[in-house]
Coordinates of C-alpha atoms in Angstrom, one line a residue:
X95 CA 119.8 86.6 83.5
X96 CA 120.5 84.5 86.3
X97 CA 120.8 85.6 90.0
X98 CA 120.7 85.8 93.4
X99 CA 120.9 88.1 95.8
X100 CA 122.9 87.9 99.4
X101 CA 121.8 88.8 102.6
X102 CA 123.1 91.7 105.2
X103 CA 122.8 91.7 108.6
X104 CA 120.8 94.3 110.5
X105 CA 121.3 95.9 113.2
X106 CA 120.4 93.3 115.3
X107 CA 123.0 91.0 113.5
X108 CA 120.8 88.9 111.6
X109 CA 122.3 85.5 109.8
X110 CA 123.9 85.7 106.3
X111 CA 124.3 82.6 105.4
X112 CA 121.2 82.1 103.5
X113 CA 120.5 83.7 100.5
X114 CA 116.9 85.6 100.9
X115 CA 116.1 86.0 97.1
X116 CA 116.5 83.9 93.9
X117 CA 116.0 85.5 90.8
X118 CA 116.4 83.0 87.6
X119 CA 114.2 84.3 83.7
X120 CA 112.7 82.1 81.2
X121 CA 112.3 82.7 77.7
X122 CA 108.2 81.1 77.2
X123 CA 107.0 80.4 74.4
X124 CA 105.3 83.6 72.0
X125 CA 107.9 85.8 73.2
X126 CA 107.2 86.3 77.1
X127 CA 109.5 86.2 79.7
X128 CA 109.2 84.0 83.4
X129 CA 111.0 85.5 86.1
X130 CA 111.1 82.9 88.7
X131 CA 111.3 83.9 92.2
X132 CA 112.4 81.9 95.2
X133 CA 113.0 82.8 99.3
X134 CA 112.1 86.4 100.6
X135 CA 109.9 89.1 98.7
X136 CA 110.4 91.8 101.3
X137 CA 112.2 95.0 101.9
X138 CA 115.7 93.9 102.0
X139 CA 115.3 91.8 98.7
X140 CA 112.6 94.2 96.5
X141 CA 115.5 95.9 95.1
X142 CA 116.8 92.7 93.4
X143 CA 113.6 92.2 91.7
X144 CA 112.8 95.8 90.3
X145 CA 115.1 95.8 88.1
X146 CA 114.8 92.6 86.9
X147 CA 110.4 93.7 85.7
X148 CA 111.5 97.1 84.9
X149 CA 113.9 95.2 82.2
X150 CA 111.6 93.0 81.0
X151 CA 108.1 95.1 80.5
X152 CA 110.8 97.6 78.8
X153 CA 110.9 95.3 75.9
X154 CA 107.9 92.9 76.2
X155 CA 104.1 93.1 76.0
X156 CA 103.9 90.0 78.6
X157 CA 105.9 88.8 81.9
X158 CA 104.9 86.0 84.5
X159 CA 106.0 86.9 88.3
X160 CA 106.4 83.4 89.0
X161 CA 106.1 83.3 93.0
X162 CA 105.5 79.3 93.9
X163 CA 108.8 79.1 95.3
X164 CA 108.5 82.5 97.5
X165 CA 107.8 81.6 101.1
X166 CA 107.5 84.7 102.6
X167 CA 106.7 88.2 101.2
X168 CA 105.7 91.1 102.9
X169 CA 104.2 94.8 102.5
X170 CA 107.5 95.9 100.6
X171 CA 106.9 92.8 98.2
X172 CA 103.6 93.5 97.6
X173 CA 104.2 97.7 96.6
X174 CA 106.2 96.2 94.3
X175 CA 103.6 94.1 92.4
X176 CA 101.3 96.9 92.4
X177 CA 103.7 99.9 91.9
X178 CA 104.7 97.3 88.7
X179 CA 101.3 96.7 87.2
X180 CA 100.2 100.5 87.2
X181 CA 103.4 101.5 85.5
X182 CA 103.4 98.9 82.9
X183 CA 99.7 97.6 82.5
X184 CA 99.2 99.8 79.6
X185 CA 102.3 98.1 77.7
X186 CA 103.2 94.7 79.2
X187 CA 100.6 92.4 80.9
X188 CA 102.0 91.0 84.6
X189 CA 100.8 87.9 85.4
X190 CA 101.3 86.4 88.5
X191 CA 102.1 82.5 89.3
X192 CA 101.3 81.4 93.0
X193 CA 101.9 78.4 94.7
X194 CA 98.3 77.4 96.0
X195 CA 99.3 77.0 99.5
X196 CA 101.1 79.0 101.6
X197 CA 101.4 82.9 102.3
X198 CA 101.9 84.3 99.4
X199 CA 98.5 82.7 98.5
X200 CA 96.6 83.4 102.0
X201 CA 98.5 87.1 101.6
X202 CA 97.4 87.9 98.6
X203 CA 93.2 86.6 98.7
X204 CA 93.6 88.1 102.6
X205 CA 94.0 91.8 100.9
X206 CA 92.1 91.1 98.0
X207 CA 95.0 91.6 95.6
X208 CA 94.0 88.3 93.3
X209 CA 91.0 90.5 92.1
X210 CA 93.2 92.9 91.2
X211 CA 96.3 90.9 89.7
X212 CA 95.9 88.3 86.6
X213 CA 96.6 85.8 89.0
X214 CA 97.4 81.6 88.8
X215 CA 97.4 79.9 91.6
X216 CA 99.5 76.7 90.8
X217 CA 100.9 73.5 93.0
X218 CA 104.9 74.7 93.8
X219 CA 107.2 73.1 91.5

């Protein structure tokens, strides 16, 4: 599956012209699946994603989150992640790929969440 998905504008009238959120999965090697992520992992894109790890942990015993090309996510990203892993960490592992700078990386070692995540942090492809 490849996709992205759009923008809206809020009530304020935010800018669409940018797409928040791409979404693009790769077959790895032994049978797991990469979803790469790139843009926005917040509340107006978590909805694109769900799916996307709900799919995949349906019919695999391993997925990488890879997140090195995320730039910004926020508290909606992150129930997400952790909504994901307790509903599918008895089935399907959820690793998660991180770009070793930047805030996904300062978010997630800020609250703690690489202790609680199988986490890489990587350089950004």
């Amino acid at each position: 599956m490849e996709g992205q998905t759009g923008g809206e504008s809020g009530e304020n009238g935010g800018d669409t012209s940018e797409s928040p959120m791409r979404l693009e999965e790769h077959e790895e090697p032994g049978g797991a699946l990469r979803i790469a992520v790139g843009g926005e992992l917040d509340l107006n894109t978590v909805d694109a994603l769900r799916p996307a790890i709900e799919s995949a942990c349906g019919s695999r015993a391993a997925v990488t989150l890879d997140l090195r090309a995320v730039e910004f996510i926020d508290s909606a990203g992150l129930a997400l992640l952790v909504d994901a892993r307790k509903r599918f960490a008895p089935s399907c592992a959820i690793r998660l790929l991180v770009s070793a700078q930047g805030q996904v990386q300062r978010v997630l070692r800020l609250g703690k969440f690489d202790t609680f995540f199988d986490v890489e942090f990587a350089p950004q492809t």
